[in-house]
Short mmCIF file of C-alpha atoms and ligand atoms in Angstrom, two decimals:
data_model
loop_
_atom_site.label_atom_id
_atom_site.label_comp_id
_atom_site.label_asym_id
_atom_site.label_seq_id
_atom_site.Cartn_x
_atom_site.Cartn_y
_atom_site.Cartn_z
CA UNK W 1 0.38 -3.21 234.86
CA UNK W 2 2.18 -2.89 238.11
CA UNK W 3 4.44 -5.50 237.92
CA UNK W 4 3.94 -7.76 240.81
CA UNK W 5 -0.72 -7.96 239.28
CA UNK W 6 1.15 -9.32 235.96
CA UNK W 7 3.49 -11.31 237.87
CA UNK W 8 -0.29 -12.70 239.70
CA UNK W 9 -1.88 -13.04 236.10
CA UNK W 10 1.68 -15.24 234.73
CA UNK W 11 0.84 -17.32 237.73
CA UNK W 12 -3.00 -17.34 236.74
CA UNK W 13 -2.60 -17.94 232.73
CA UNK W 14 -0.64 -21.07 234.23
CA UNK W 15 -3.56 -22.33 236.48
CA UNK W 16 -6.32 -21.97 234.00
CA UNK W 17 -3.89 -23.40 231.78
CA UNK W 18 -3.36 -26.45 233.11
CA UNK W 19 -5.30 -29.65 232.42
CA UNK W 20 -4.22 -31.85 235.81
CA UNK W 21 -0.99 -32.23 235.56
CA UNK W 22 0.15 -31.16 232.54
CA UNK W 23 -0.03 -27.39 231.06
CA UNK W 24 -1.27 -26.28 227.37
CA UNK W 25 0.60 -23.75 225.58
CA UNK W 26 -2.78 -21.72 224.34
CA UNK W 27 -6.55 -23.04 224.91
CA UNK W 28 -7.64 -23.40 220.87
CA UNK W 29 -4.85 -22.64 219.08
CA UNK W 30 -3.05 -25.70 221.02
CA UNK W 31 -5.03 -27.47 223.69
CA UNK W 32 -2.25 -30.61 224.09
CA UNK W 33 0.76 -31.19 225.68
CA UNK W 34 3.79 -29.50 223.87
CA UNK W 35 7.44 -30.68 224.57
CA UNK W 36 9.33 -27.78 224.78
CA UNK W 37 6.18 -25.71 226.11
CA UNK W 38 5.94 -27.98 228.74
CA UNK W 39 9.42 -28.14 229.80
CA UNK W 40 9.91 -24.25 230.17
CA UNK W 41 6.58 -23.75 231.85
CA UNK W 42 7.75 -25.93 234.63
CA UNK W 43 10.33 -23.57 235.57
CA UNK W 44 6.93 -20.84 236.23
CA UNK W 45 5.59 -23.52 238.21
CA UNK W 46 8.84 -23.99 239.93
CA UNK W 47 8.19 -20.13 241.36
CA UNK W 48 5.75 -20.67 243.36
CA UNK W 49 5.42 -24.64 243.23
CA UNK W 50 7.71 -27.42 242.76
CA UNK W 51 5.81 -30.19 243.03
CA UNK W 52 3.82 -29.23 240.06
CA UNK W 53 6.95 -28.21 238.30
CA UNK W 54 8.23 -31.34 238.34
CA UNK W 55 4.22 -32.94 237.97
CA UNK W 56 5.15 -31.31 234.31
CA UNK W 57 8.16 -32.89 233.51
CA UNK W 58 6.67 -36.25 234.74
CA UNK W 59 3.99 -36.46 232.61
CA UNK W 60 5.43 -35.73 229.34
CA UNK W 61 7.83 -38.50 229.67
CA UNK W 62 5.40 -39.96 229.99
CA UNK W 63 4.45 -40.17 227.26
CA UNK W 64 8.68 -41.59 225.67
CA UNK W 65 8.53 -44.38 222.75
CA UNK W 66 10.08 -47.37 223.26
CA UNK W 67 12.48 -46.31 220.87
CA UNK W 68 13.55 -42.55 223.27
CA UNK W 69 11.87 -40.29 221.54
CA UNK W 70 10.15 -37.99 223.37
CA UNK W 71 7.23 -36.72 221.11
CA UNK W 72 6.44 -32.97 220.51
CA UNK W 73 2.88 -33.50 221.29
CA UNK W 74 0.95 -36.43 223.39
CA UNK W 75 -2.22 -36.50 222.68
CA UNK W 76 -3.97 -37.17 225.96
CA UNK W 77 -7.67 -36.42 224.41
CA UNK W 78 -9.98 -35.02 221.24
CA UNK W 79 -9.47 -31.23 220.37
CA UNK W 80 -10.83 -30.84 217.17
CA UNK W 81 -10.21 -26.60 217.94
CA UNK W 82 -7.02 -28.69 216.69
CA UNK W 83 -4.39 -29.82 213.13
CA UNK W 84 -3.09 -32.17 212.23
CA UNK W 85 -4.45 -34.49 215.17
CA UNK W 86 -4.08 -37.96 216.19
CA UNK W 87 -5.00 -39.82 212.83
CA UNK W 88 -2.89 -37.88 210.39
CA UNK W 89 0.28 -38.82 212.47
CA UNK W 90 -0.88 -42.60 212.44
CA UNK W 91 1.73 -43.08 215.29
CA UNK W 92 2.56 -46.20 217.54
CA UNK W 93 5.46 -45.38 218.83
CA UNK W 94 4.58 -45.07 222.74
CA UNK W 95 2.36 -45.83 225.10
CA UNK W 96 -0.27 -42.10 224.35
CA UNK W 97 -1.00 -40.49 221.24
CA UNK W 98 1.09 -38.30 219.81
CA UNK W 99 2.66 -36.95 216.26
CA UNK W 100 5.84 -38.73 214.98
CA UNK W 101 9.42 -36.67 215.95
CA UNK W 102 10.20 -34.25 218.79
CA UNK W 103 11.57 -31.43 219.85
CA UNK W 104 14.14 -29.24 221.63
CA UNK W 105 15.57 -30.96 224.12
CA UNK W 106 15.66 -28.34 226.48
CA UNK W 107 14.43 -31.08 229.61
CA UNK W 108 17.86 -31.80 230.87
CA UNK W 109 18.95 -28.57 230.92
CA UNK W 110 15.54 -27.02 233.35
CA UNK W 111 15.14 -29.85 235.31
CA UNK W 112 19.03 -29.42 236.66
CA UNK W 113 17.82 -25.44 237.36
CA UNK W 114 14.89 -27.62 239.35
CA UNK W 115 17.30 -30.00 241.37
CA UNK W 116 19.22 -26.70 242.45
CA UNK W 117 16.53 -24.24 243.30
CA UNK W 118 14.67 -27.40 245.28
CA UNK W 119 12.62 -26.40 248.53
CA UNK W 120 11.08 -29.70 248.63
CA UNK W 121 13.93 -32.00 249.68
CA UNK W 122 13.09 -34.59 247.27
CA UNK W 123 14.43 -32.91 243.38
CA UNK W 124 17.23 -35.04 243.07
CA UNK W 125 15.26 -38.43 243.30
CA UNK W 126 12.95 -37.39 241.11
CA UNK W 127 15.94 -35.82 239.01
CA UNK W 128 17.30 -39.53 239.37
CA UNK W 129 14.43 -41.35 238.84
CA UNK W 130 13.90 -39.27 234.91
CA UNK W 131 17.80 -39.62 234.47
CA UNK W 132 17.04 -43.02 232.73
CA UNK W 133 14.56 -41.36 230.61
CA UNK W 134 16.54 -38.34 229.26
CA UNK W 135 19.84 -40.48 228.59
CA UNK W 136 17.68 -43.08 226.14
CA UNK W 137 16.50 -39.49 224.72
CA UNK W 138 19.69 -38.28 224.44
CA UNK W 139 20.78 -41.34 223.03
CA UNK W 140 17.92 -41.70 220.21
CA UNK W 141 18.52 -37.91 219.07
CA UNK W 142 22.16 -39.08 218.71
CA UNK W 143 21.47 -41.93 216.98
CA UNK W 144 19.06 -40.93 214.59
CA UNK W 145 18.84 -36.89 213.83
CA UNK W 146 22.90 -37.08 214.01
CA UNK W 147 23.67 -40.78 211.38
CA UNK W 148 26.05 -40.49 210.39
CA UNK W 149 28.10 -38.93 213.92
CA UNK W 150 28.86 -35.15 212.90
CA UNK W 151 28.13 -33.63 216.27
CA UNK W 152 25.24 -31.98 214.13
CA UNK W 153 21.33 -32.75 215.02
CA UNK W 154 18.93 -32.64 212.20
CA UNK W 155 15.53 -31.88 211.97
CA UNK W 156 13.20 -33.90 209.67
CA UNK W 157 10.47 -31.49 210.14
CA UNK W 158 10.23 -27.58 211.19
CA UNK W 159 8.00 -28.40 213.52
CA UNK W 160 11.15 -30.69 215.37
CA UNK W 161 12.87 -27.36 215.72
CA UNK W 162 10.39 -25.39 217.36
CA UNK W 163 10.66 -22.80 214.58
CA UNK W 164 8.31 -23.55 212.11
CA UNK W 165 8.54 -21.95 209.51
CA UNK W 166 11.77 -20.07 210.08
CA UNK W 167 12.98 -18.63 206.63
CA UNK W 168 16.38 -21.32 207.19
CA UNK W 169 13.88 -24.11 206.55
CA UNK W 170 12.28 -22.21 203.17
CA UNK W 171 14.81 -23.61 200.09
CA UNK W 172 14.68 -27.63 201.91
CA UNK W 173 10.69 -27.15 201.93
CA UNK W 174 10.67 -25.97 198.25
CA UNK W 175 12.66 -29.86 197.71
CA UNK W 176 9.55 -31.62 199.31
CA UNK W 177 7.09 -32.56 197.15
CA UNK W 178 3.35 -32.41 197.90
CA UNK W 179 1.95 -35.88 197.80
CA UNK W 180 -0.18 -38.39 199.44
CA UNK W 181 -2.17 -35.67 201.24
CA UNK W 182 -6.00 -35.60 201.67
CA UNK W 183 -7.97 -32.40 201.65
CA UNK W 184 -7.33 -30.65 204.73
CA UNK W 185 -8.68 -28.04 206.91
CA UNK W 186 -6.04 -25.79 208.85
CA UNK W 187 -7.98 -24.72 212.17
CA UNK W 188 -4.48 -22.12 213.38
CA UNK W 189 -5.75 -19.22 211.45
CA UNK W 190 -8.86 -19.36 212.59
CA UNK W 191 -8.03 -18.45 216.03
CA UNK W 192 -4.83 -16.56 214.85
CA UNK W 193 -4.60 -14.36 211.99
CA UNK W 194 -2.81 -15.71 208.98
CA UNK W 195 -0.88 -13.24 208.68
CA UNK W 196 0.52 -13.63 211.66
CA UNK W 197 1.06 -17.88 210.55
CA UNK W 198 2.91 -20.43 207.99
CA UNK W 199 1.55 -19.98 204.19
CA UNK W 200 -0.50 -23.41 202.76
CA UNK W 201 2.18 -24.53 200.39
CA UNK W 202 4.36 -24.65 203.89
CA UNK W 203 1.64 -26.62 205.55
CA UNK W 204 1.01 -28.22 202.35
CA UNK W 205 4.81 -29.97 202.38
CA UNK W 206 4.36 -30.30 206.64
CA UNK W 207 2.23 -32.87 205.43
CA UNK W 208 4.05 -34.56 203.22
CA UNK W 209 6.54 -34.83 205.02
CA UNK W 210 4.04 -36.21 207.83
CA UNK W 211 2.60 -38.90 204.94
CA UNK W 212 6.16 -39.66 204.09
CA UNK W 213 7.29 -40.48 207.53
CA UNK W 214 4.38 -42.75 208.25
CA UNK W 215 4.46 -44.38 205.32
CA UNK W 216 7.98 -46.48 207.25
CA UNK W 217 5.46 -46.72 210.03
CA UNK W 218 7.34 -44.19 212.25
CA UNK W 219 10.34 -46.10 211.50
CA UNK W 220 13.70 -43.76 212.94
CA UNK W 221 16.45 -45.51 210.88
CA UNK W 222 13.92 -45.08 207.93
CA UNK W 223 12.88 -41.96 208.41
CA UNK W 224 16.51 -40.87 208.56
CA UNK W 225 17.49 -42.25 205.99
CA UNK W 226 14.34 -41.39 203.96
CA UNK W 227 12.27 -38.44 204.90
CA UNK W 228 12.29 -36.02 202.74
CA UNK W 229 13.33 -33.22 205.28
CA UNK W 230 16.61 -33.31 206.80
CA UNK W 231 18.14 -30.33 207.83
CA UNK W 232 20.89 -29.97 211.05
CA UNK W 233 19.37 -26.89 213.03
CA UNK W 234 21.89 -25.38 215.15
CA UNK W 235 18.93 -24.21 217.33
CA UNK W 236 18.25 -27.59 218.64
CA UNK W 237 22.35 -28.31 218.00
CA UNK W 238 22.86 -25.89 220.45
CA UNK W 239 20.10 -26.31 223.15
CA UNK W 240 21.10 -30.42 222.73
CA UNK W 241 24.68 -29.05 223.10
CA UNK W 242 24.10 -27.42 226.39
CA UNK W 243 21.42 -30.01 227.62
CA UNK W 244 24.46 -32.62 227.16
CA UNK W 245 26.18 -30.44 229.63
CA UNK W 246 23.07 -30.33 232.27
CA UNK W 247 22.96 -33.72 232.64
CA UNK W 248 26.78 -34.69 232.45
CA UNK W 249 26.34 -32.38 236.06
CA UNK W 250 23.35 -34.11 236.92
CA UNK W 251 24.72 -37.32 236.28
CA UNK W 252 28.34 -36.68 238.68
CA UNK W 253 25.46 -35.41 240.99
CA UNK W 254 23.75 -39.00 241.08
CA UNK W 255 27.13 -40.52 241.17
CA UNK W 256 26.13 -42.08 237.44
CA UNK W 257 30.51 -42.49 236.46
CA UNK W 258 29.18 -45.24 233.34
CA UNK W 259 26.78 -42.07 232.11
CA UNK W 260 29.12 -39.08 233.19
CA UNK W 261 31.57 -40.86 230.68
CA UNK W 262 29.16 -41.60 228.14
CA UNK W 263 28.00 -38.04 227.90
CA UNK W 264 30.93 -37.04 227.87
CA UNK W 265 31.55 -38.19 224.72
CA UNK W 266 28.79 -36.56 223.26
CA UNK W 267 30.13 -33.56 224.36
CA UNK W 268 33.52 -33.65 223.28
CA UNK W 269 31.77 -34.95 219.28
CA UNK W 270 29.40 -31.98 219.33
CA UNK W 271 31.59 -29.89 219.94
CA UNK W 272 34.12 -30.49 216.59
CA UNK W 273 30.41 -31.04 214.90
CA UNK W 274 28.86 -27.54 215.77
CA UNK W 275 32.32 -25.91 213.69
CA UNK W 276 30.54 -27.78 210.76
CA UNK W 277 27.32 -25.71 210.94
CA UNK W 278 29.59 -22.13 211.04
CA UNK W 279 29.44 -19.33 207.87
CA UNK W 280 32.01 -18.02 207.45
CA UNK W 281 31.12 -15.21 205.42
CA UNK W 282 27.96 -14.89 208.02
CA UNK W 283 30.53 -15.08 210.47
CA UNK W 284 27.52 -17.00 212.79
CA UNK W 285 26.11 -21.04 212.77
CA UNK W 286 23.63 -21.91 210.88
CA UNK W 287 21.40 -24.52 209.16
CA UNK W 288 22.71 -27.19 206.75
CA UNK W 289 20.98 -28.98 204.73
CA UNK W 290 21.99 -32.60 205.39
CA UNK W 291 20.77 -34.36 201.68
CA UNK W 292 21.85 -31.00 199.86
CA UNK W 293 25.19 -29.84 201.78
CA UNK W 294 23.73 -26.60 201.44
CA UNK W 295 24.41 -23.90 203.59
CA UNK W 296 21.41 -21.36 204.25
CA UNK W 297 22.44 -17.55 204.64
CA UNK W 298 20.86 -15.77 207.50
CA UNK W 299 21.34 -14.94 211.13
CA UNK W 300 18.17 -16.88 213.46
CA UNK W 301 18.09 -15.94 216.98
CA UNK W 302 19.79 -19.84 217.04
CA UNK W 303 23.08 -18.77 215.84
CA UNK W 304 23.45 -16.69 219.30
CA UNK W 305 22.45 -19.56 220.75
CA UNK W 306 26.09 -20.29 221.01
CA UNK W 307 27.31 -19.22 224.41
CA UNK W 308 24.73 -20.84 225.87
CA UNK W 309 26.28 -24.16 224.41
CA UNK W 310 29.04 -23.19 225.80
CA UNK W 311 31.03 -21.79 222.77
CA UNK W 312 32.70 -18.25 224.03
CA UNK W 313 35.96 -18.06 222.44
CA UNK W 314 36.36 -14.38 221.47
CA UNK W 315 35.40 -14.79 217.86
CA UNK W 316 32.31 -16.64 218.04
CA UNK W 317 31.42 -14.12 220.94
CA UNK W 318 32.78 -11.04 219.06
CA UNK W 319 30.35 -12.07 215.90
CA UNK W 320 27.66 -12.08 218.16
CA UNK W 321 28.25 -8.80 219.81
CA UNK W 322 28.70 -6.99 216.16
CA UNK W 323 25.08 -8.73 215.36
CA UNK W 324 23.51 -8.48 218.61
CA UNK W 325 24.64 -4.33 217.71
CA UNK W 326 23.46 -3.93 214.22
CA UNK W 327 20.12 -5.99 215.13
CA UNK W 328 19.65 -3.47 217.81
CA UNK W 329 20.26 -0.31 215.77
CA UNK W 330 17.48 -1.74 213.20
CA UNK W 331 14.84 -2.75 215.72
CA UNK W 332 13.53 -1.62 218.99
CA UNK W 333 13.15 -5.24 221.09
CA UNK W 334 15.66 -7.69 220.61
CA UNK W 335 15.64 -10.24 219.65
CA UNK W 336 13.91 -11.19 216.67
CA UNK W 337 13.73 -14.40 215.12
CA UNK W 338 15.54 -13.95 212.10
CA UNK W 339 17.75 -11.14 210.85
CA UNK W 340 16.34 -8.05 209.70
CA UNK W 341 18.66 -7.40 207.33
CA UNK W 342 17.78 -10.27 205.88
CA UNK W 343 15.26 -10.05 202.28
CA UNK W 344 12.83 -12.83 204.66
CA UNK W 345 12.76 -10.94 207.78
CA UNK W 346 9.25 -10.86 208.42
CA UNK W 347 8.07 -8.33 211.78
CA UNK W 348 4.81 -10.12 212.95
CA UNK W 349 4.88 -13.98 211.10
CA UNK W 350 5.71 -16.34 213.47
CA UNK W 351 9.43 -17.52 213.40
CA UNK W 352 11.04 -14.99 210.26
CA UNK W 353 11.10 -11.91 213.00
CA UNK W 354 9.10 -12.24 215.44
CA UNK W 355 9.99 -11.77 219.11
CA UNK W 356 10.20 -15.11 221.48
CA UNK W 357 10.85 -15.05 225.84
CA UNK W 358 11.83 -18.59 225.85
CA UNK W 359 14.25 -17.40 223.30
CA UNK W 360 15.57 -14.51 224.95
CA UNK W 361 15.87 -15.80 228.17
CA UNK W 362 18.01 -18.69 227.00
CA UNK W 363 19.73 -16.34 224.63
CA UNK W 364 20.66 -14.38 228.01
CA UNK W 365 21.87 -16.37 230.07
CA UNK W 366 24.62 -17.73 227.51
CA UNK W 367 26.18 -14.55 227.35
CA UNK W 368 25.77 -13.52 231.25
CA UNK W 369 27.41 -16.35 231.72
CA UNK W 370 30.37 -15.57 228.77
CA UNK W 371 30.51 -12.60 230.96
CA UNK W 372 28.62 -9.68 228.93
CA UNK W 373 26.13 -9.04 231.20
CA UNK W 374 25.29 -5.85 229.30
CA UNK W 375 23.61 -7.20 226.96
CA UNK W 376 21.80 -9.78 228.93
CA UNK W 377 20.06 -7.50 230.75
CA UNK W 378 19.42 -5.39 227.83
CA UNK W 379 16.84 -8.83 226.41
CA UNK W 380 15.60 -8.81 229.98
CA UNK W 381 14.90 -5.56 230.10
CA UNK W 382 13.10 -5.90 226.82
CA UNK W 383 11.27 -8.84 227.25
CA UNK W 384 10.12 -7.66 230.39
CA UNK W 385 9.32 -4.24 228.49
CA UNK W 386 7.35 -6.40 226.14
CA UNK W 387 5.54 -7.78 228.51
CA UNK W 388 4.02 -4.93 229.98
CA UNK W 389 3.15 -3.17 227.32
CA UNK W 390 1.36 -6.44 224.97
CA UNK W 391 0.31 -9.08 227.89
CA UNK W 392 1.88 -12.41 227.41
CA UNK W 393 1.21 -12.96 223.63
CA UNK W 394 2.70 -15.84 221.65
CA UNK W 395 5.23 -13.64 220.36
CA UNK W 396 5.96 -10.45 219.25
CA UNK W 397 6.92 -7.02 216.84
CA UNK W 398 10.61 -6.32 217.24
CA UNK W 399 9.85 -3.35 215.67
CA UNK W 400 6.37 -2.17 217.17
CA UNK W 401 5.84 -4.29 220.25
CA UNK W 402 2.43 -5.68 219.08
CA UNK W 403 1.65 -9.06 220.63
CA UNK W 404 1.06 -11.42 218.14
CA UNK W 405 0.25 -15.51 218.04
CA UNK W 406 -2.23 -17.11 220.45
CA UNK W 407 -2.69 -15.04 223.97
CA UNK W 408 -2.66 -16.01 227.45
CA UNK W 409 0.08 -18.20 226.29
CA UNK W 410 1.91 -20.37 229.16
CA UNK W 411 5.06 -19.96 228.34
CA UNK W 412 5.76 -15.72 228.12
CA UNK W 413 4.05 -16.12 231.21
CA UNK W 414 6.39 -18.80 232.20
CA UNK W 415 9.64 -16.41 231.33
CA UNK W 416 7.89 -13.52 233.46
CA UNK W 417 7.77 -15.30 236.81
CA UNK W 418 11.23 -16.87 236.19
CA UNK W 419 12.94 -14.39 234.79
CA UNK W 420 11.79 -11.00 233.32
CA UNK W 421 9.72 -9.73 236.08
CA UNK W 422 11.44 -6.84 238.16
CA UNK W 423 9.98 -8.85 241.47
CA UNK W 424 12.40 -11.93 240.37
CA UNK W 425 14.71 -9.98 239.47
CA UNK W 426 15.36 -8.04 242.66
CA UNK W 427 14.98 -11.29 244.22
CA UNK W 428 18.04 -12.30 242.30
CA UNK W 429 20.02 -8.96 243.02
C1 LIG M 501 1.68 -25.66 215.01
O1 LIG M 501 0.65 -26.33 214.50
O2 LIG M 501 1.64 -24.38 214.68
C2 LIG M 501 2.95 -26.13 216.03
O3 LIG M 501 3.71 -25.60 215.82
C3 LIG M 501 3.03 -27.43 215.17
O4 LIG M 501 3.72 -27.82 216.40
#
């Protein structure tokens, strides 16, 4: 299909997944508003309807909890095609029924992008309205996902990382006792080939973590203290460090000196904290179980987000470039979600190998900002080739390029429109 036809298909996907101001990731598999999906979707809408892009993010923030958390799913209406729904989560933290934890905090970064590309004349004003909500969410992350002030963000559930069944979670997840779960029927495997989804043993533990947090009433301090899963994630840490830099830019544009000073403190803390995720043997940042102290032994696509977070020293960048080239010699399409040389790599199973368009977008941005336009271009070209070959799939095999997971996927369409489409690249040139 010509790339201009794909531009049109991408727009149609966003419009058809629009539920009246917020967008579902895809029909059937994910019928609600997901946090980071929604925020990436705003980038896609911004290409043809900036007002609608802002609306997407504003509707997400309507679900913010009283304690500042912005939930990973907003259950705006009941949909039996998804499990686990609101009754399993049993939350009461905000104005809209929701799940009980958050997701990668990309919002500040994308809001800054919307402000910079604003054609409505209202961008900065809309950002000003959202600033207190962003500050509250970021404070919540720092207090409850880094209670010891180490400068790295933990996740209390693999789903909070957005990278559900990443091999990095395997060991910490195995330590979670399966208990307090009622018999249940998964819905995901009725929409998607089970070979592309997490295993039942994973689901038992996902639900056991939810049960443990429900037991303490989703009180964030108690969750941080008692949750059976508490693992520092390089993905969230780097996305959050970047988001803080972008939030600082927003606060400065808005003349908010007090907020800016507070954010500068967060950035300093996190720059130092990120070093604790550095695995010197692997020469990459990895996950660290905050309960056991155990460091993981694999490189994930999030390891390549260090430059996106602003960590661009020669040692880090050089090590990542070497890993990039080694991995590129093993797979046809970059960037697999897990190292193809690792024993846990599976090219089609969700986060254990497949390529995700929005991760490629963030990695490429970091590499380009670090001056490595060659590797950034490679990521853009591979993302475009995957979509041109296999359509707007949720994720793709790095080996064959086959599309996997859900189809007509909103964030894949959005990333096409904002970055991967040759139309966009020509305009940018
Ligand atoms: C799911 O249900 O698979 C989601 O990824 C949870 O966010």
